[in-house]
Tab-separated table of C-alpha atoms and ligand atoms in Angstrom:
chain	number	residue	atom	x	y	z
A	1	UNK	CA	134.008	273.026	119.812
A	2	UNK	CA	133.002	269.701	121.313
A	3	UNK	CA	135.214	268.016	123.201
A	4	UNK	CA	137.441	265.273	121.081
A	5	UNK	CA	138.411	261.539	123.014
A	6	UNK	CA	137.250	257.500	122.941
A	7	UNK	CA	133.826	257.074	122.361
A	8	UNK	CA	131.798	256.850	125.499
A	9	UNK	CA	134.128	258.814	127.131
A	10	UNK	CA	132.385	261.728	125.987
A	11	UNK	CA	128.629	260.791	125.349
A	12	UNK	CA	127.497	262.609	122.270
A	13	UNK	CA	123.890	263.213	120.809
A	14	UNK	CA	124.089	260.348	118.433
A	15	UNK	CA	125.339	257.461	120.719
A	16	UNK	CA	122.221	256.592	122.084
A	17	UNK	CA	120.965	255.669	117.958
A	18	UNK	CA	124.137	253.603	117.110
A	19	UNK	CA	123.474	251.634	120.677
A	20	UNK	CA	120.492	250.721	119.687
A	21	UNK	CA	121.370	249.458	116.179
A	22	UNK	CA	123.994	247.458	117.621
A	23	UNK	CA	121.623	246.001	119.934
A	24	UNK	CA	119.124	245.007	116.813
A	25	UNK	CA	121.987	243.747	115.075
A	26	UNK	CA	122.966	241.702	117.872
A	27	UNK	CA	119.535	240.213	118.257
A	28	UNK	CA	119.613	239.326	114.177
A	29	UNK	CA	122.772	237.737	114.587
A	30	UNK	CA	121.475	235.534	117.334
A	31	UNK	CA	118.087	234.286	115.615
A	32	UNK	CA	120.464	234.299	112.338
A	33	UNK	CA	122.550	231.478	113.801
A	34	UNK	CA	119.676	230.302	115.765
A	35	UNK	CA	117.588	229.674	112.487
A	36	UNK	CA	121.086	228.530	110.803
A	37	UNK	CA	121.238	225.820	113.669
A	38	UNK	CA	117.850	224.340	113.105
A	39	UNK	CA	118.327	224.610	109.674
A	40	UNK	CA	121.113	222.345	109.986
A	41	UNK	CA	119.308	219.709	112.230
A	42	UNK	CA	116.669	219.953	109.658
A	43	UNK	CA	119.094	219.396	107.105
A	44	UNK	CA	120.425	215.856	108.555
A	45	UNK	CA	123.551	217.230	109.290
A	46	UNK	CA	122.585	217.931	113.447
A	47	UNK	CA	124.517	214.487	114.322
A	48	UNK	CA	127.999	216.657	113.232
A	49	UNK	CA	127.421	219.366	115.993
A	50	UNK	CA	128.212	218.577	119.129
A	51	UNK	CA	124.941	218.603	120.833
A	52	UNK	CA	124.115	216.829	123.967
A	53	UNK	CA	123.431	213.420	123.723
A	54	UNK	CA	121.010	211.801	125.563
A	55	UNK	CA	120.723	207.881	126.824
A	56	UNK	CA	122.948	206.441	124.421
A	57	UNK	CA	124.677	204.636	127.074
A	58	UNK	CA	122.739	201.557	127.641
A	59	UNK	CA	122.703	198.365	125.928
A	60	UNK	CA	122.043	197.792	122.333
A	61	UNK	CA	118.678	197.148	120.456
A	62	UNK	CA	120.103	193.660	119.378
A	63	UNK	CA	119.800	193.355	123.753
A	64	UNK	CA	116.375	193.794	123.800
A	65	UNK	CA	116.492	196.233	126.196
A	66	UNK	CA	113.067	198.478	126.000
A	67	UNK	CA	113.356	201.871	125.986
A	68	UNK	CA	117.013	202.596	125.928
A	69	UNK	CA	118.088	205.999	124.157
A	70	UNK	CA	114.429	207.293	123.580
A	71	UNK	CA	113.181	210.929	124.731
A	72	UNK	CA	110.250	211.302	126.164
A	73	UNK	CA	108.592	213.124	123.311
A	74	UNK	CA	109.978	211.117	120.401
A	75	UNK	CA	106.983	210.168	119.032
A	76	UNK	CA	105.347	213.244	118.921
A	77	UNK	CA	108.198	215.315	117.637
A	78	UNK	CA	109.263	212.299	115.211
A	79	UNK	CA	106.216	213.026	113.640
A	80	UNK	CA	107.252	215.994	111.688
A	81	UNK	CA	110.172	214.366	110.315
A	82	UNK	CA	109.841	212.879	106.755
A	83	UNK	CA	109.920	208.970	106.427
A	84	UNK	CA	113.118	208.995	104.617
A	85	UNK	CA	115.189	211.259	107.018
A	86	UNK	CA	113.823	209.318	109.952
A	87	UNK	CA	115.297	206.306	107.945
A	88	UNK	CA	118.221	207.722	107.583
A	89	UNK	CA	118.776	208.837	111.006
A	90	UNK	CA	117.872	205.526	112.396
A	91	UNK	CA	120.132	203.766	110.279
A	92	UNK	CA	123.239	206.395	111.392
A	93	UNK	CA	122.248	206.642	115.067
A	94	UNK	CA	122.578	202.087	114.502
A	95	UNK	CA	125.992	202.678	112.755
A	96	UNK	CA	127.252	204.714	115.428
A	97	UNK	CA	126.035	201.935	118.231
A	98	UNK	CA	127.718	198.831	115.806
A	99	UNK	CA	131.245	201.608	116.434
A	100	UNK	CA	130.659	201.179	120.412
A	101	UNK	CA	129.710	197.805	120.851
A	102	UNK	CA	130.789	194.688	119.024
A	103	UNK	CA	128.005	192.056	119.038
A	104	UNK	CA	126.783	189.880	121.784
A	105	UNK	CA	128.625	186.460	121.172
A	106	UNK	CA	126.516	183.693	120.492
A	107	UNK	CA	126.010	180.379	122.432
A	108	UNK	CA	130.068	180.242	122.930
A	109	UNK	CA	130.225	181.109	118.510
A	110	UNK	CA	131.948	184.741	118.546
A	111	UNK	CA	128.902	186.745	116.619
A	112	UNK	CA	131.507	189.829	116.517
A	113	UNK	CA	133.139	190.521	113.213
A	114	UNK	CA	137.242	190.972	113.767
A	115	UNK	CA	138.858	194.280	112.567
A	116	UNK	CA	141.442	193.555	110.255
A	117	UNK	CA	143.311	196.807	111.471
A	118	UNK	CA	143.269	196.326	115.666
A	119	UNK	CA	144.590	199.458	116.797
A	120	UNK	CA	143.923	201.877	114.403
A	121	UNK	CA	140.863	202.979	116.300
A	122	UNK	CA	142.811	203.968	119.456
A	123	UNK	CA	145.385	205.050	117.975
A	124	UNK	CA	146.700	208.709	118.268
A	125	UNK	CA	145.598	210.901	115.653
A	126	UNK	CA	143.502	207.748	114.265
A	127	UNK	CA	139.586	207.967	113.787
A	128	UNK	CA	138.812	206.132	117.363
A	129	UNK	CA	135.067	206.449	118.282
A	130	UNK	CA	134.901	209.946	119.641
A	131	UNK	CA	137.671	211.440	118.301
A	132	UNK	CA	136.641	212.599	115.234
A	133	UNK	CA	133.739	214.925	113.633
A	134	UNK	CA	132.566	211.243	111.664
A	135	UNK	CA	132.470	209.068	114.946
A	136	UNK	CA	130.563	211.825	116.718
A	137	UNK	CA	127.325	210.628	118.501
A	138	UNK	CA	124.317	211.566	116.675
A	139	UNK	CA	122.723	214.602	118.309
A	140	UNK	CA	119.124	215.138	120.457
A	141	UNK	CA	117.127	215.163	117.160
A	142	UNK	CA	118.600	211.811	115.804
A	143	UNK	CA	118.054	210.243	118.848
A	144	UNK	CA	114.311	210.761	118.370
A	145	UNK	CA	114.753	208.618	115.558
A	146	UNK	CA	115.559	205.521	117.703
A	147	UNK	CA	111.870	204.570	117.140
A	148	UNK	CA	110.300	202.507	114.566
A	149	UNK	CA	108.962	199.346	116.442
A	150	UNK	CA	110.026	195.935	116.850
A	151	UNK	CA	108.582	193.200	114.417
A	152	UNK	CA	108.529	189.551	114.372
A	153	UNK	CA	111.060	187.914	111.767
A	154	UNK	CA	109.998	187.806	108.095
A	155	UNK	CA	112.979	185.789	107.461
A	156	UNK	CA	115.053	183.780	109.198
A	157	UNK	CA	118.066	181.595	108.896
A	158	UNK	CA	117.122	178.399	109.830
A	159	UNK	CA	120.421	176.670	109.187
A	160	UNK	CA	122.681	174.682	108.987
A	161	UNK	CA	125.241	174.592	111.818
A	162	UNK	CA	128.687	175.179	110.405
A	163	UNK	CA	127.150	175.571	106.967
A	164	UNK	CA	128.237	179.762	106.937
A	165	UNK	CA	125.304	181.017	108.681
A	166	UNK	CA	127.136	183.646	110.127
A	167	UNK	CA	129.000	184.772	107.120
A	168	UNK	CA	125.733	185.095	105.549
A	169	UNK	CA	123.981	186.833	108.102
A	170	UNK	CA	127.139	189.745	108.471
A	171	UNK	CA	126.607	190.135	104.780
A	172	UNK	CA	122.990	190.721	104.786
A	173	UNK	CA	123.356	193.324	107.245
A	174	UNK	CA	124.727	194.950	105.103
A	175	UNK	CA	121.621	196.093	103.374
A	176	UNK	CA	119.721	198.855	104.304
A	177	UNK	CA	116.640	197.207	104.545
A	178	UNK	CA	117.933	194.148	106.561
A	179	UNK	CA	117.824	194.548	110.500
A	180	UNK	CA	118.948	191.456	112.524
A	181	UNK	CA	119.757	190.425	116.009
A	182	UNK	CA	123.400	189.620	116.336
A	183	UNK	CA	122.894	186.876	118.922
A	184	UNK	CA	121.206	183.677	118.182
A	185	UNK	CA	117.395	183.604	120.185
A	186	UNK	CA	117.089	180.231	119.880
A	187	UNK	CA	113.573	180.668	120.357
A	188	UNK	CA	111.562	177.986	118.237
A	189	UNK	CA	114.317	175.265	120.138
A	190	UNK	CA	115.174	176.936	123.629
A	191	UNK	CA	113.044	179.199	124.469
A	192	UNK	CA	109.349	179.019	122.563
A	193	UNK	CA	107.834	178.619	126.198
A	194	UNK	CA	108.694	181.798	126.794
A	195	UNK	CA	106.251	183.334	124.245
A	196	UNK	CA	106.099	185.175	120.988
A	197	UNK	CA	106.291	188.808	122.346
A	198	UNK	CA	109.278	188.202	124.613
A	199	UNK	CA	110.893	186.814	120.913
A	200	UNK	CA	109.947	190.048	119.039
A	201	UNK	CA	111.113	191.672	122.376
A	202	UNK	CA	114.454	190.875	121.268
A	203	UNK	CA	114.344	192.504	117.535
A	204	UNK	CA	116.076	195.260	116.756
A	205	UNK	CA	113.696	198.080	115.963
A	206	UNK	CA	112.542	198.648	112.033
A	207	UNK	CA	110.982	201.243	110.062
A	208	UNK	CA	108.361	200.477	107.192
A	209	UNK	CA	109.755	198.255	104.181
A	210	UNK	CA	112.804	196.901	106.508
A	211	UNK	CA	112.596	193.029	106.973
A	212	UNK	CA	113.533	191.783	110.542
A	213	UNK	CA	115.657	188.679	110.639
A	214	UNK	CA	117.274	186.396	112.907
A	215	UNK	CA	120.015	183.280	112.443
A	216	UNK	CA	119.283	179.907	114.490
A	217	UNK	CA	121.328	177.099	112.617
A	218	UNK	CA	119.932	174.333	115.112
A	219	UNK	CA	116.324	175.119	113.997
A	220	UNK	CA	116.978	173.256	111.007
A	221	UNK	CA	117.543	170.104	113.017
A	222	UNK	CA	114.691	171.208	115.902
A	223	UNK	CA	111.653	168.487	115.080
A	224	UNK	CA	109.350	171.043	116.343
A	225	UNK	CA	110.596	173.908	114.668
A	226	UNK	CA	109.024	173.657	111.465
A	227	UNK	CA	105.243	173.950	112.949
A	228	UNK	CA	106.110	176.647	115.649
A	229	UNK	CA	107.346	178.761	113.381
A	230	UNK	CA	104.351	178.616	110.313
A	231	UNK	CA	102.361	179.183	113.993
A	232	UNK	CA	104.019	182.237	114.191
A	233	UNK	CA	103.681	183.411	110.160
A	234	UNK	CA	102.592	181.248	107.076
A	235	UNK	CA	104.683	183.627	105.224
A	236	UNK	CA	108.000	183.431	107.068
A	237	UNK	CA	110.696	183.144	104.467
A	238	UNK	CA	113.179	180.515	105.361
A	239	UNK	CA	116.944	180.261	104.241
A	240	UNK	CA	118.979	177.528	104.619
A	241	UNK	CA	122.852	177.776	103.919
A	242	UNK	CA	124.066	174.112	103.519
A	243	UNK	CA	128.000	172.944	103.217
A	244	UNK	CA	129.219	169.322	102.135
A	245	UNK	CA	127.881	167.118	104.603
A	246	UNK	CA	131.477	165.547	105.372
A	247	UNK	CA	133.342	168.979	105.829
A	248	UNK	CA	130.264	169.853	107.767
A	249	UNK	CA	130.896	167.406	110.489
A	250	UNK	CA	134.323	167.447	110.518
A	251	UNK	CA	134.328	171.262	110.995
A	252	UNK	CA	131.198	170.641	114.000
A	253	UNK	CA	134.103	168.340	115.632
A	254	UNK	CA	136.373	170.659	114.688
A	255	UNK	CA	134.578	173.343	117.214
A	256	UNK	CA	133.633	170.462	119.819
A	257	UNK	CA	137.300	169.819	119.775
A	258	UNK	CA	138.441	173.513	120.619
A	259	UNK	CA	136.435	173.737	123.622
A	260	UNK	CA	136.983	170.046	124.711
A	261	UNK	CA	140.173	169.131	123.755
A	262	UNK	CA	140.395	165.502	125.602
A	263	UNK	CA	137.553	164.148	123.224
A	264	UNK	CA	137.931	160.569	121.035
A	265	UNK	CA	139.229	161.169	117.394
A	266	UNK	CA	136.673	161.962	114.855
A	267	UNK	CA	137.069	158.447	113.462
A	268	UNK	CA	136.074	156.499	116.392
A	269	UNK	CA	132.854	158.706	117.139
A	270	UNK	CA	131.919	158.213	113.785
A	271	UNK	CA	131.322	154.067	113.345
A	272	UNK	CA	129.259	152.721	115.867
A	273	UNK	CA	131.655	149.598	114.861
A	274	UNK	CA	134.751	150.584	112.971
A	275	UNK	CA	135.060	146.917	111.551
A	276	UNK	CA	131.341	146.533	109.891
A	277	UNK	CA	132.022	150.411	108.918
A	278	UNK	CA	128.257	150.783	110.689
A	279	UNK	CA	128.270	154.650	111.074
A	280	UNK	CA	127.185	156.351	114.080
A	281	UNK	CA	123.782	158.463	112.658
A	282	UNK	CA	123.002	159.163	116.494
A	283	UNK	CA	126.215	161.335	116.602
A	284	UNK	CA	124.971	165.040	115.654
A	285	UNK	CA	128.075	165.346	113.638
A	286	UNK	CA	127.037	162.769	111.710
A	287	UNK	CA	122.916	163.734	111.897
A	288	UNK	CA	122.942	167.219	110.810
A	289	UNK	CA	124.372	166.392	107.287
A	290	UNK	CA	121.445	163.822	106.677
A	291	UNK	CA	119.781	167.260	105.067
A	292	UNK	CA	117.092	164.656	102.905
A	293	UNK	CA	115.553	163.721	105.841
A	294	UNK	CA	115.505	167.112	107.870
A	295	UNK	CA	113.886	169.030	104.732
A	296	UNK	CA	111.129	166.720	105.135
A	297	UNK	CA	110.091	167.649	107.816
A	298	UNK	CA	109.903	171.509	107.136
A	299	UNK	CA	107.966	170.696	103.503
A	300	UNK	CA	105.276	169.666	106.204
A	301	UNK	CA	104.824	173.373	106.481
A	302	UNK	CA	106.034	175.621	104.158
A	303	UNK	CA	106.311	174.868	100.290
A	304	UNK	CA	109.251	174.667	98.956
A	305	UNK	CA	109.808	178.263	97.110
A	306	UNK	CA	109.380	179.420	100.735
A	307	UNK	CA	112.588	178.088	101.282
A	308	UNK	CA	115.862	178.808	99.599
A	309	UNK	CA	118.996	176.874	99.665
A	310	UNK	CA	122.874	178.795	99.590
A	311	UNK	CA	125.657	176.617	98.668
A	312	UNK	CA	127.893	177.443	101.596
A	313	UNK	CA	131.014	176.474	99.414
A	314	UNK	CA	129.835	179.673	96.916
A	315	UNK	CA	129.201	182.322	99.911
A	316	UNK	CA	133.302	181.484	99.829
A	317	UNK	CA	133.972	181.388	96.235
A	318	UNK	CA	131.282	183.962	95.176
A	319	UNK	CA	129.514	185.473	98.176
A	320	UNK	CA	127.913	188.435	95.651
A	321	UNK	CA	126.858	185.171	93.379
A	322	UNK	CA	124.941	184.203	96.267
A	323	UNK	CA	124.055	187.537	98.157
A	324	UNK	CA	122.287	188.652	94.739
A	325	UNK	CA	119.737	184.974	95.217
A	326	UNK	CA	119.425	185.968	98.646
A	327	UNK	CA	118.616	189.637	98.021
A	328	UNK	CA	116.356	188.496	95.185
A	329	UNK	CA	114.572	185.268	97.539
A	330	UNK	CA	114.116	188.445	100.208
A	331	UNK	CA	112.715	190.878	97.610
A	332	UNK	CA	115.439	193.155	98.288
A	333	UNK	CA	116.949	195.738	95.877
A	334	UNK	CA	120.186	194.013	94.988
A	335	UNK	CA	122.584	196.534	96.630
A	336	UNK	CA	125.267	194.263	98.032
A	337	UNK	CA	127.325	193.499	95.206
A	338	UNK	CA	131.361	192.158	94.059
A	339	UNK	CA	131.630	195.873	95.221
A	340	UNK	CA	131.536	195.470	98.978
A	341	UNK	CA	133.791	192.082	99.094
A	342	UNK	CA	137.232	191.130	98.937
A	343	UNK	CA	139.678	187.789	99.202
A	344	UNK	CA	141.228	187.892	102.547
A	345	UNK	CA	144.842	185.728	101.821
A	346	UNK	CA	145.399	185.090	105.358
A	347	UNK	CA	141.802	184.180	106.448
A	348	UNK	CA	141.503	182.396	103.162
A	349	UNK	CA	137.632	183.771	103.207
A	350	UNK	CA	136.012	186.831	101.691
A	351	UNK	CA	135.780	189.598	103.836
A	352	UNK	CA	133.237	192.867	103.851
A	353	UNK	CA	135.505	196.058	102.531
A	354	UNK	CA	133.620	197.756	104.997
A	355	UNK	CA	131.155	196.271	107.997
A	356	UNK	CA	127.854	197.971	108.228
A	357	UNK	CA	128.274	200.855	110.778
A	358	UNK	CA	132.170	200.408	109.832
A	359	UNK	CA	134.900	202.490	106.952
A	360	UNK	CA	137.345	199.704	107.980
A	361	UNK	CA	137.645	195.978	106.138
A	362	UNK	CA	135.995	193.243	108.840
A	363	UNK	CA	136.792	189.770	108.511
A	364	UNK	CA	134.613	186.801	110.438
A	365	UNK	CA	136.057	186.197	113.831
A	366	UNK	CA	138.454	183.483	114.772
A	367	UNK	CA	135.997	181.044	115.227
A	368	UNK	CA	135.514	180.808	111.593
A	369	UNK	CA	137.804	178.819	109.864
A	370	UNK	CA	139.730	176.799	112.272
A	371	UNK	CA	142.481	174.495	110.943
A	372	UNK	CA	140.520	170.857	110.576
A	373	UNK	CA	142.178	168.040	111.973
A	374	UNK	CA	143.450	165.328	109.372
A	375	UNK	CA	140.962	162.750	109.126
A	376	UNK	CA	141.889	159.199	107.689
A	377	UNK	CA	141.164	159.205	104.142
A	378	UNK	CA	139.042	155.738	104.720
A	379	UNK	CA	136.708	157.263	106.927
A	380	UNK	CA	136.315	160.674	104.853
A	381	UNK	CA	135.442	158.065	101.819
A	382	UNK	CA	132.986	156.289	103.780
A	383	UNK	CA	131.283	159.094	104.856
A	384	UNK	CA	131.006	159.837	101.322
A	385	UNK	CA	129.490	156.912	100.388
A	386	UNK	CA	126.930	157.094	103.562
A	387	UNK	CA	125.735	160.103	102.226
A	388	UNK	CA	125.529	160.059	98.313
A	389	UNK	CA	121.833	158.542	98.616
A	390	UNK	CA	120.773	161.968	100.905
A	391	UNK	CA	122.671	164.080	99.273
A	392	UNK	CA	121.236	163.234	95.639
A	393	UNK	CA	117.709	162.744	97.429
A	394	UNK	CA	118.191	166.445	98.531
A	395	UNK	CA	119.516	167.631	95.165
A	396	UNK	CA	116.220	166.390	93.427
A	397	UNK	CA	113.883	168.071	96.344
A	398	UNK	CA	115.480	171.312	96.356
A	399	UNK	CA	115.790	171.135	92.374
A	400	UNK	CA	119.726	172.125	92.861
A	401	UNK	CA	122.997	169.943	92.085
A	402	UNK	CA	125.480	171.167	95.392
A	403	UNK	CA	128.174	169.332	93.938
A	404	UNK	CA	129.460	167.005	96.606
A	405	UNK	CA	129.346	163.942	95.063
A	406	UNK	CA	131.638	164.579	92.344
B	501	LIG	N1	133.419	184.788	104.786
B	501	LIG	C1	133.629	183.807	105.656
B	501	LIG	N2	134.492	183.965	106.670
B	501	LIG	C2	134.701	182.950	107.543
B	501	LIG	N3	134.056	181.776	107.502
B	501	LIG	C3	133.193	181.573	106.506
B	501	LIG	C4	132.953	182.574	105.547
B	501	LIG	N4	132.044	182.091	104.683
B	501	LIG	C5	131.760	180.865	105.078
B	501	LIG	N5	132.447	180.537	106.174
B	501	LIG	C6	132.375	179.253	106.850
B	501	LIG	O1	131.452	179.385	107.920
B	501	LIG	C7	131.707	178.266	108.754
B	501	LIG	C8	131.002	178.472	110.066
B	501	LIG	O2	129.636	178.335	109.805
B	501	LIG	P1	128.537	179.015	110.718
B	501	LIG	O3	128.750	180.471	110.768
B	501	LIG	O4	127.231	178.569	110.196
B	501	LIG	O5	128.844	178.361	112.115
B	501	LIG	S1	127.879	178.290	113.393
B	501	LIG	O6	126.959	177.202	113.178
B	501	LIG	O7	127.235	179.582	113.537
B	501	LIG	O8	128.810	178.007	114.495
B	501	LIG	C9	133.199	178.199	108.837
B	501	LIG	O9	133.551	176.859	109.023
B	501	LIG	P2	135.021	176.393	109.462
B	501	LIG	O10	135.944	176.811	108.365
B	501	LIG	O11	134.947	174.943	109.595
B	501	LIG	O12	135.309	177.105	110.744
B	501	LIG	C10	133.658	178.743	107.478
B	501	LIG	O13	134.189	177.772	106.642
């Protein structure tokens, strides 16, 4: 009788057959998960396993910075990817970044959106970049996908200063198909010496049918602008967001004010003699709302239904009302809707339900929407009165009634 005990203990005839299976079995396990794995990457879902990431940890596209978070081999591995993953994968690995980084600021404007919920990202048991399966970093494969290549603006926002440029611009981004730089270049004003490639240098990277754009609000007012930038493109759409001309420059003091506090009142910079009521036109406060004259110069170079014209007062009272002309102007789906906005009480300003790259409401920073100073009723009506003649000059050129003059 053989001998009974714990297998192995007493090697039998058949041991060496079920060793054997349990080594294939092992070995199908291995390329079954293996397979599974790849499967999974191949399946868009590889930036939800924690694989190693790799150069994530520079600056952001919107720096400029060449090369940053890009394998060796993209390209040639990229290539087996279908355009619509790669899309997608882009546009995750870019909301993931936005999570990191707020934007660059802008000129001394805060670019960065504010959360409405501070804290909640930190916070213990909260979603906080990191700490969750959703804020992961996208894995090896999606970082492949930081390619597509940097373009030249199809579109950009030319102006005006304190008009709701920046509103506008969050917005757009949005969209899918919208990729901007967060910062303002101020290339066609600052920095056109430097040359066109060290301007699409700065672009954020974009894959086939996205448009590039940037925001520059001083263009509008740039003499030179208008020229440099049909130079660059013919076809460059332009988009200008324009505001009451009086609010305008009372909000542009407004900011001056903030960051110089010992400045004259708003009143006495704005006659050049208070007693003939002569205003002051070579105050830019004053210039920037003379929008007539301006326009003129840009319908030098570009036709008018290059151009469009938002009513900064309706990006406030009905930013999808003006989104959907924007989307349209761009030809854009028309994808940012009612759905993605709400009326923040205490900003008193709409505010994105959820940023692009974001879950969480995101409200303008504090820059936007500053308490204006009282200004004496006499001056506000003659400023009024100074403008009526440009404003219904520019009513009749752009075709559209802005409603300032009563
Ligand atoms: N949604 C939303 N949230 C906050 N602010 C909004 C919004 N939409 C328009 N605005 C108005 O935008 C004004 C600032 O305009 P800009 O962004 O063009 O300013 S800047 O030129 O870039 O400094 C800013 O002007 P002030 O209120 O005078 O600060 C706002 O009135």
């Amino acid at each position: 009788m053989a001998p009974q005990g714990p297998a192995g203990a007493h090697p039998s005839s058949a041991e060496p057959l079920s060793r054997s299976i349990f080594r294939k079995f092992l070995l199908m396990l291995c390329s079954l998960l293996t397979s599974l794995y790849v499967f999974y990457c191949l399946a868009e879902r590889c930036q939800t396993l924690s694989g190693p990431v790799v150069g994530l940890s520079g600056g952001g596209e919107e720096a400029g910075a060449p090369g940053r978070g890009v394998l060796a081999e993209g390209p040639r591995e990229l290539a087996v990817w279908p355009a619509a993953a790669q899309r997608t994968r882009l546009l995750q690995l870019r909301q993931w970044r936005r999570r990191r980084r707020p934007a660059r600021r802008e000129g001394g404007e805060e670019a960065a959106w504010e959360e409405e919920t501070p804290g909640l990202a930190g916070s213990p048991g909260g979603s906080g970049a990191g700490s969750s399966v959703a804020e992961a970093a996208p894995g090896t494969l999606a970082l492949l996908l930081d390619e597509g290549s940097k373009q030249l603006p199809q579109a950009i926002i030319i102006g005006v200063k304190k008009g709701g440029t920046r509103a506008l611009l969050e917005f757009l981004r949005v969209h899918p198909d919208v990729r901007a730089v967060g910062a303002e270049p101020h290339f066609f004003d600052r920095s056109y010496d430097k040359g066109l490639a060290w301007y699409r240098d700065l672009m954020p990277r974009t894959l086939e049918g996205q448009i590039t754009m940037e925001k520059t609000p001083s263009y509008f007012v740039t003499r030179e602008a208008p020229a440099r930038i049909s130079a660059m493109s013919k076809d460059t759409k332009l988009i200008v967001v324009v505001r009451d001309p009086v609010t305008r420059a009372i909000s542009d003091y407004t900011q001056t004010l903030s960051k110089r506090p010992d400045i004259p009142t708003f009143e006495s910079l704005t006659f050049k003699n208070r007693t003939t009521g002569l205003i002051d036109t070579s105050w830019s406060a004053i210039q920037i709302g003379i929008y007539a004259k301006h326009l003129e110069h840009w319908l030098r170079h570009f036709p008018i239904g290059q151009m469009l014209f938002v009513s900064g007062e309706r990006l406030i009272s009905d930013p999808a009302g003006e989104l959907g002309r924007v989307q349209d102007f761009l030809g854009l789906k028309r994808i940012i809707t009612d759905k993605h906005f709400y009326f923040n009480k205490t900003k008193g300003f709409p505010c994105l339900k959820k940023a692009e790259g974001s879950s969480k409401p995101h409200c303008l920073g504090k820059t936007k929407g500053r308490t204006h100073p009282e200004i004496d009723r006499e001056v506000v009506q003659r400023l009024r009165e100074f403008y009526r003649p440009f404003n219904l000059k520019f009513y009749q050129m752009t075709g559209h009634d802005f409603g300032w003059d009563g």
